[in-house]
Coordinates of C-alpha atoms in Angstrom, one line a residue:
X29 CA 48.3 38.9 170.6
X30 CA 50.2 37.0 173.3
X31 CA 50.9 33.2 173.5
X32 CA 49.6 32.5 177.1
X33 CA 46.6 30.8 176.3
X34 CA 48.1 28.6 173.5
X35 CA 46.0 25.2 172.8
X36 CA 43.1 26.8 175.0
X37 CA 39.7 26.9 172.4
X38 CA 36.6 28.9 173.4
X39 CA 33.8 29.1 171.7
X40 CA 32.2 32.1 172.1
X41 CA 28.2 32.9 171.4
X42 CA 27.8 36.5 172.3
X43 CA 26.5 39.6 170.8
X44 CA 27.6 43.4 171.2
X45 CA 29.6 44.5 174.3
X46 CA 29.7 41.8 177.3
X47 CA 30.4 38.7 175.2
X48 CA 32.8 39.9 172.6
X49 CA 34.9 42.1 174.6
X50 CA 35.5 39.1 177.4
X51 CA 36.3 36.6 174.3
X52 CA 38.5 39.1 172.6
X53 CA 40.7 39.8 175.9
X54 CA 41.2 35.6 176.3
X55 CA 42.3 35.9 172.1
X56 CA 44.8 38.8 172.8
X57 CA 46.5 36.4 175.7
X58 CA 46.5 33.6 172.6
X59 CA 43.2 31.4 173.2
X60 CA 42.1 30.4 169.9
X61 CA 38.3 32.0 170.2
X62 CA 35.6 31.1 167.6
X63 CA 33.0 33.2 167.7
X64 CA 29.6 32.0 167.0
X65 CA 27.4 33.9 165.2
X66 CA 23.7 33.7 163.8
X67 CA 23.0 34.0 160.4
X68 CA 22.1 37.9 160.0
X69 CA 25.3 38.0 162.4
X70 CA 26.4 40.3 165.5
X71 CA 24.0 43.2 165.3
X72 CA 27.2 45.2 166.7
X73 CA 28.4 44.8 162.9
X74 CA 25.9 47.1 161.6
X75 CA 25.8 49.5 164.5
X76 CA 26.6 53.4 163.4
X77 CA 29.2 54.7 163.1
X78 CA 30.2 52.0 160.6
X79 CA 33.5 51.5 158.3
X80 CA 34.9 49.1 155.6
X81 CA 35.8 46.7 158.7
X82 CA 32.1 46.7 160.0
X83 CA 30.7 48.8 162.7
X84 CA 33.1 50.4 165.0
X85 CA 31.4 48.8 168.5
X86 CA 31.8 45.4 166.4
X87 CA 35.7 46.2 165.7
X88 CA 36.8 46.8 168.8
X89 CA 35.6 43.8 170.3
X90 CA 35.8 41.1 168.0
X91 CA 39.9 40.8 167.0
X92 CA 42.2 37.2 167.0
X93 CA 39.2 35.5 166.6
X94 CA 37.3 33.3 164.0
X95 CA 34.1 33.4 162.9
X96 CA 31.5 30.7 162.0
X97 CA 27.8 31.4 161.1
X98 CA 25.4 29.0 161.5
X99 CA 21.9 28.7 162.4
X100 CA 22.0 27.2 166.2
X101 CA 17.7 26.8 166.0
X102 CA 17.7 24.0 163.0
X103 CA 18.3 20.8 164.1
X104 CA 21.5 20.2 161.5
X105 CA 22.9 23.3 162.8
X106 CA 22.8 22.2 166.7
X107 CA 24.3 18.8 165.3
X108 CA 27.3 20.7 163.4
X109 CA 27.3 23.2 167.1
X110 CA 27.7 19.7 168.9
X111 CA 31.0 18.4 166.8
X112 CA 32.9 22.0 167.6
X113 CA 31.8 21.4 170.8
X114 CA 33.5 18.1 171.7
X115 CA 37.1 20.3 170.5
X116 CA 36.6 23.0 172.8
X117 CA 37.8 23.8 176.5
X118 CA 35.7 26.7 177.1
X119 CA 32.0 27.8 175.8
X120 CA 31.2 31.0 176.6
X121 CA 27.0 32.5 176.4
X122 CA 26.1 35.8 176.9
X123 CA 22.5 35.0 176.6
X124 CA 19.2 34.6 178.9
X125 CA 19.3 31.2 180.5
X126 CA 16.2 29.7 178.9
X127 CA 17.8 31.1 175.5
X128 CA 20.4 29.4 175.6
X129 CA 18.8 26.2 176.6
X130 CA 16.1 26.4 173.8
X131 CA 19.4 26.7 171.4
X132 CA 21.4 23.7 173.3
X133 CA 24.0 25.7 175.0
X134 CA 22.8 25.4 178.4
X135 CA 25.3 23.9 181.0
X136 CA 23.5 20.6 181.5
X137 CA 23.9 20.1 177.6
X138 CA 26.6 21.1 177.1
X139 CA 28.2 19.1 179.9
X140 CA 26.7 16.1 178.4
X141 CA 28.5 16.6 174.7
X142 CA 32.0 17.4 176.0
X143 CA 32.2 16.5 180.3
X144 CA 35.7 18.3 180.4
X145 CA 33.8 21.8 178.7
X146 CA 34.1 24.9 181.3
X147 CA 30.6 26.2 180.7
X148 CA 30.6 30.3 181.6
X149 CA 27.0 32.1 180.9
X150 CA 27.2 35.7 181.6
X151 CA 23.2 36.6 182.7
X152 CA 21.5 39.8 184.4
X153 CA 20.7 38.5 187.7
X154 CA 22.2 35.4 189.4
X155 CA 19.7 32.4 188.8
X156 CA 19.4 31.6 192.4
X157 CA 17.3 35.2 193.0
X158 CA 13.7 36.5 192.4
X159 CA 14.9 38.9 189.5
X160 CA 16.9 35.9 187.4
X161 CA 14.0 35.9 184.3
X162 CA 14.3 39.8 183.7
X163 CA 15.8 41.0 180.7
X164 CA 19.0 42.8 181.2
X165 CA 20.6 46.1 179.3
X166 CA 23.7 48.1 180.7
X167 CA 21.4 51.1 181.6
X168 CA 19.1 48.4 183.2
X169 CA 22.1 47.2 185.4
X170 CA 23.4 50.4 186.2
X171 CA 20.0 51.0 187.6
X172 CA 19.1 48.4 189.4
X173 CA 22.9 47.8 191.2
X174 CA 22.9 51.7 192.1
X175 CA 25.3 53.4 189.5
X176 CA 22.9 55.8 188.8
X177 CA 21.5 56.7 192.1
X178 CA 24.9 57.4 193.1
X179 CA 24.0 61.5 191.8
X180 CA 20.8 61.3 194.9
X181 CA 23.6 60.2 197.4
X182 CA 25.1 63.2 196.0
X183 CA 22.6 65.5 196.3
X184 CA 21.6 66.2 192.9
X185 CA 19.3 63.5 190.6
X186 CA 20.1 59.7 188.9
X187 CA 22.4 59.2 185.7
X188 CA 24.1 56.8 183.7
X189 CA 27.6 56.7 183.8
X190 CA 28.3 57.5 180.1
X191 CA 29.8 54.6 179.3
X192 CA 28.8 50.7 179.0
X193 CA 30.3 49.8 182.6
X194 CA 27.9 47.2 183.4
X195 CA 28.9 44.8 180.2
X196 CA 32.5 45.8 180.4
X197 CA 32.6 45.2 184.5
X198 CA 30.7 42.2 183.8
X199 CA 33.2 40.9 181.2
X200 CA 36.2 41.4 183.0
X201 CA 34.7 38.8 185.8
X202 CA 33.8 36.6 182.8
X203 CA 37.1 36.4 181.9
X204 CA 38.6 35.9 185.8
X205 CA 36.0 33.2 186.0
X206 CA 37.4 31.7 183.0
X207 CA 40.7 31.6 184.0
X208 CA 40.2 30.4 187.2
X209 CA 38.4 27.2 186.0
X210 CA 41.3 26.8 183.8
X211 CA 43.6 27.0 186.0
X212 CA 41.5 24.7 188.5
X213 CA 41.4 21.8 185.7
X214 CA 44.9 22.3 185.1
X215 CA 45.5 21.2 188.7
X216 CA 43.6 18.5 188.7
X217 CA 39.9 19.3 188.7
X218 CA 37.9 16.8 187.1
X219 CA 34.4 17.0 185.2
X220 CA 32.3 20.1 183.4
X221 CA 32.8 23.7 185.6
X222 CA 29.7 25.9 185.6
X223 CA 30.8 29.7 185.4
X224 CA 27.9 31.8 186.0
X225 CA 28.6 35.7 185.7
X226 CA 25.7 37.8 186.7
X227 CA 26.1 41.8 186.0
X228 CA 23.4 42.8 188.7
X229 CA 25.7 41.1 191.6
X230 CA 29.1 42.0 190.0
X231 CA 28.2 45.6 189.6
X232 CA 26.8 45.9 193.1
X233 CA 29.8 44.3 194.5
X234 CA 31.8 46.7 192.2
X235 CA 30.0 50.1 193.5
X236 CA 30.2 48.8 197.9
X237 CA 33.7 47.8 197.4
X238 CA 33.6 51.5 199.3
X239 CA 30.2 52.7 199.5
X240 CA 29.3 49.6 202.0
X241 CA 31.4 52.2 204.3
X242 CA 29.9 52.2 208.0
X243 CA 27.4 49.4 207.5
X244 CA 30.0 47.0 207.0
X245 CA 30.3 47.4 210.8
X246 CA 26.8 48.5 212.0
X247 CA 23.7 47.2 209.9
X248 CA 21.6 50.7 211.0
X249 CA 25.2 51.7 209.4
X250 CA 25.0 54.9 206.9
X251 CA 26.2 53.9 203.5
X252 CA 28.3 55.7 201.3
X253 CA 32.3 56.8 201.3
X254 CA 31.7 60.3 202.2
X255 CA 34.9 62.0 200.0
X256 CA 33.5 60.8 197.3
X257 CA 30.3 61.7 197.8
X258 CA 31.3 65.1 198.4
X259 CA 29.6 67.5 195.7
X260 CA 33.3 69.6 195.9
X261 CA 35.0 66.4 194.7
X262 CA 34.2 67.1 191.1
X263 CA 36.7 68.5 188.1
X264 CA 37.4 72.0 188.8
X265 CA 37.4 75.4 186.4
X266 CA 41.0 76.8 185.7
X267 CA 41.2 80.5 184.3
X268 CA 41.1 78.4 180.6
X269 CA 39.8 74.9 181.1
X270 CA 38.8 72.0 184.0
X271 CA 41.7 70.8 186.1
X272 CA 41.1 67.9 188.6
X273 CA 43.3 68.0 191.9
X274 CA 43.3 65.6 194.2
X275 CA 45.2 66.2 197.5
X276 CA 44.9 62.8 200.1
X277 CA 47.9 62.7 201.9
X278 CA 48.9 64.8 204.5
X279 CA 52.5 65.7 202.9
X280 CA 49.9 66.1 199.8
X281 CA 47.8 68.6 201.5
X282 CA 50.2 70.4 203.1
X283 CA 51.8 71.2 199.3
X284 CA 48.6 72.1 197.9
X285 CA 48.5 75.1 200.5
X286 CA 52.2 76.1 200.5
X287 CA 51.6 76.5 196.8
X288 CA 48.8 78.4 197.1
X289 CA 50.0 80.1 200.2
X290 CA 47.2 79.0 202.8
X291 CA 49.9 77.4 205.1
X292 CA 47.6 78.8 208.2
X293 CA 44.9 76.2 207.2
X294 CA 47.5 73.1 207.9
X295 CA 48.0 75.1 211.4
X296 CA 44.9 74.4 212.0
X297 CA 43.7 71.7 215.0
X298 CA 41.2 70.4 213.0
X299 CA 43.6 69.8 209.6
X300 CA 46.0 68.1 212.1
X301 CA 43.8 65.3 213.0
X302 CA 42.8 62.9 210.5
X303 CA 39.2 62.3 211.4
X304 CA 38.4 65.9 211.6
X305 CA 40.1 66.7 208.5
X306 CA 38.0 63.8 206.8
X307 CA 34.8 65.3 208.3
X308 CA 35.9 68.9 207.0
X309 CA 36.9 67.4 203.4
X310 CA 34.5 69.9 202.0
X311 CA 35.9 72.8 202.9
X312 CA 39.1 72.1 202.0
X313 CA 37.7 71.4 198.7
X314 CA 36.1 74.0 198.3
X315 CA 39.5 75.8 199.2
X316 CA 41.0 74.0 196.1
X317 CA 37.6 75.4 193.7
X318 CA 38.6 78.7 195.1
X319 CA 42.1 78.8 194.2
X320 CA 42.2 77.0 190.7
X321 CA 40.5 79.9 189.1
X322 CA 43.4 81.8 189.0
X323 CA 45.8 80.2 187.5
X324 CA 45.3 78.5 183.6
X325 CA 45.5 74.6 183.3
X326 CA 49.5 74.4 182.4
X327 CA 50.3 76.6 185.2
X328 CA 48.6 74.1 187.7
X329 CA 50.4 71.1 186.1
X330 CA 53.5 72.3 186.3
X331 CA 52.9 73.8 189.4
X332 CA 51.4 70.9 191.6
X333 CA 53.5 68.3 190.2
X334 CA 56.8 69.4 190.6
X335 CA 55.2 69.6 194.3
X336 CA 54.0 65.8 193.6
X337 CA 50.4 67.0 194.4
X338 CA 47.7 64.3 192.3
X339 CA 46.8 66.9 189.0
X340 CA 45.6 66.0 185.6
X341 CA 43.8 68.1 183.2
X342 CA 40.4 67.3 182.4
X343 CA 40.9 65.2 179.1
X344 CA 37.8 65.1 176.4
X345 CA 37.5 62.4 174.2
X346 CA 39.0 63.9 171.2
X347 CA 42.0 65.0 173.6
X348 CA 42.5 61.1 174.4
X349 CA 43.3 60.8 170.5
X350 CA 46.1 63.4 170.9
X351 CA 47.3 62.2 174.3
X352 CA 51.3 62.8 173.9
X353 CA 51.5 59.3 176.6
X354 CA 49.3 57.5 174.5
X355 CA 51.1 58.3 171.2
X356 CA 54.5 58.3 172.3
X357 CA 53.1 54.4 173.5
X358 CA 51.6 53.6 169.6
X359 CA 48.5 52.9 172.0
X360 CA 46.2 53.8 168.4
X361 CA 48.3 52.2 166.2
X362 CA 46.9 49.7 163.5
X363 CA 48.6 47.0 162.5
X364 CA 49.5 46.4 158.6
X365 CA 47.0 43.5 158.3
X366 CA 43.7 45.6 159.3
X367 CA 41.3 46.5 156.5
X368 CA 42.2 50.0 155.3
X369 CA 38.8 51.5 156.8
X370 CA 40.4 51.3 160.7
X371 CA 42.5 54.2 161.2
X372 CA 42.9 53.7 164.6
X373 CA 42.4 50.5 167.0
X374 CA 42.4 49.7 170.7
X375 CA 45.4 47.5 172.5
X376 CA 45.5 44.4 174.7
X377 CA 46.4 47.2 177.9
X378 CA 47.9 44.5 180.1
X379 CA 51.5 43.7 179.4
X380 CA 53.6 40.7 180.0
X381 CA 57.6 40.7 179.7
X382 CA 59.3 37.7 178.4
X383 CA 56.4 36.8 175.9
X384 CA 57.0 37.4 172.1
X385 CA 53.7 39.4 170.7
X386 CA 52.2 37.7 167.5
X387 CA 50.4 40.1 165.0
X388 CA 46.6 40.5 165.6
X389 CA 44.4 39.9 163.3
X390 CA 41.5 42.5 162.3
X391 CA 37.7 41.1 162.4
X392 CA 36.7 38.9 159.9
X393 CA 33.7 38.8 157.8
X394 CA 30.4 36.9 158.8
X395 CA 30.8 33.5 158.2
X396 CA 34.4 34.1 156.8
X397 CA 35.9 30.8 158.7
X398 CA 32.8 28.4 158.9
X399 CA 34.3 26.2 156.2
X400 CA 37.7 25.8 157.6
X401 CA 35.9 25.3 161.4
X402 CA 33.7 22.5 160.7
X403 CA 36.5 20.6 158.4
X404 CA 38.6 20.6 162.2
X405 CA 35.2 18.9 163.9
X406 CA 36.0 15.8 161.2
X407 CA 33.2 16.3 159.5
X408 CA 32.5 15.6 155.4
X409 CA 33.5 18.5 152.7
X410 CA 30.4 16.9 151.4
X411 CA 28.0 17.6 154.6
X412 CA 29.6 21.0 154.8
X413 CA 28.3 21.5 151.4
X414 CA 25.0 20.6 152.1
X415 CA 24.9 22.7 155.3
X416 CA 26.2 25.8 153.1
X417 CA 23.6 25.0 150.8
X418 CA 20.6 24.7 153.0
X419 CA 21.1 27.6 154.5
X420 CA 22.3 26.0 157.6
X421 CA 25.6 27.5 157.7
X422 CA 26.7 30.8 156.2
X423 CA 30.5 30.8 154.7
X424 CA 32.5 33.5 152.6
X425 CA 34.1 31.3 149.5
X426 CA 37.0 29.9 149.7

């Protein structure tokens, strides 16, 4: 944990992927985040695999912060929700719209309990569009914003990346948003700041940063970025494994075939231009799937880097666990205060010089900081009783 975002409070009502992860990266630069939970709690701390520390999709996204359980639909509870509200800088939903207005977390509310709050709702579609009341999953996302159609552009047929892009994409421009408002009301900006975050535009805007390609220019324009679409632009089979090698440059190009002793191709008229050699990329790839079987991974390596020709071997996920960068960094390391069930954890990956690192703190229990929450809102040990003992409010003993 960093101390960048020291004296900055976000409150935090999300659930799984999108919500968590965005809150946890502002807690690793030092906001103090309180995540909101219902009663029966994040359903990410019950999903398999699970540990002593919860379920793993719930530990790696819910660090530095603290937790307070309370039920947001009673009346009392949205009272209580109202008093943390009036201490916080930042509330952050990732929640349908008319959710989060049924549980008074909608902008408009919100705005009305604390008119400094920076209100940031991460939704499916942008509420301005015909698609804003559809209910929104990653694989829904990826879908609809043209992920998985990228394998028909290909040539072959539609599929998931195989990971959740769209809520991790989406969080990262959560937490942008964020920052920018901050930065905004730090210079002067007065008043509430509506954030709205919607995956279906992010992720679209994500996949035509390239793909817009010619009908940027020409709106009959073909889209797609043609290298990449190339079916030859793939990992490639060594004479023991998959090797991916990536030539771009022309010095780059013109290694690759020393080394594997087709100089006569960069003679070539067509390899001298650069348009033609764009608009012959597949060959030349397939050139590269033709040679790679020769030689096993290590040779390769060794081979096209001391050349400084883009290589890498084709990691798996267990081989990410033995990565001799990633251990020689501590990047799995857990830190002494985790619960002894985490044998491995996941960094803040951005680093900042000059900044003394605190110690994170492991995911706490549901409920585990209600108590000590509502006693910084002002409000009575004695109504904090009572909300514990309605049912209200859900806290781990003192």
């Amino acid at each position: 944990m960093l101390p960048l975002l020291d004296g900055i409070r976000v409150i935090e009502v999300g659930a799984v992927v999108l919500g968590p992860y965005a809150s946890q990266l502002l807690a690793d630069l030092g906001a103090d985040v309180i995540k909101v939970e219902p009663l029966e709690g994040d359903i990410a701390r019950q999903a398999f695999p699970h540990g002593e520390g919860g379920g793993a999709l719930f530990v790696n996204n819910n660090r530095n912060k603290r937790m307070l359980a309370i039920d947001l639909k009673a009346p009392e509870g949205r009272a209580a929700f109202a008093a943390l509200l009036k201490t916080a800088d930042v509330l952050f939903h990732n929640m349908r719209i008319d959710a989060a207005d049924r549980l008074g977390l909608g902008f408009e509310t919100a705005a009305a309990i604390n008119p400094r709050i920076i209100h940031c709702a991460a939704v499916g579609f942008g509420q301005r569009g015909p698609y804003r009341d559809r209910p929104a999953f990653d694989d829904i996302i990826q879908a609809a914003a043209g992920i998985a159609g990228l394998g028909i552009a290909a040539g072959g047929e539609p599929r998931f990346v195989l990971t959740i892009l769209a809520d991790k994409i989406a969080a990262l421009h959560a937490v942008y948003g964020i920052l920018a408002a901050l930065v905004a009301r730090a210079n002067g900006r007065e008043g509430a700041i509506k954030v709205e975050v919607p995956m279906f535009e992010a992720l679209t805007a994500f996949l035509l940063n390239e793909h817009l390609a010619a009908a940027t220019f020409d709106r009959e324009g073909a889209v797609g970025y043609p290298r990449i679409l190339s079916p030859n632009r793939r990992p490639f089979r060594s004479a023991d494994g998959w090797i991916a090698v990536l030539p771009y440059t022309d010095r780059q190009w013109r290694a690759f075939l020393a080394e594997i002793g087709r100089e006569d191709v960069a003679e070539e008229d067509w390899f001298k231009d650069a348009r033609q050699r764009a608009a012959r990329i597949d060959t030349l790839y397939a050139l590269v799937a033709e040679s790679l079987a020769a030689r096993t991974t290590a040779d390769w390596i060794a081979a096209l880097s001391a050349r400084d020709v883009p290589c890498s071997e084709v990691k798996t996920l267990e081989g990410l666990l033995t990565d001799p960068h990633l251990s020689q960094l501590g990047f799995f390391d857990v830190p002494e205060t985790w619960p002894e069930g985490v044998v491995r954890s996941l960094p803040q990956a951005v680093l900042f010089d000059g900044f003394e690192p605190r110690p994170d703190t492991p995911p706490r229990g549901l409920g585990e900081d209600s108590r000590a929450i509502l006693r910084e809102t002002g409000m009575p040990e004695s109504d904090i009783d009572a909300l514990i003992a309605t049912g209200v409010v859900k806290s781990a003993p003192d």
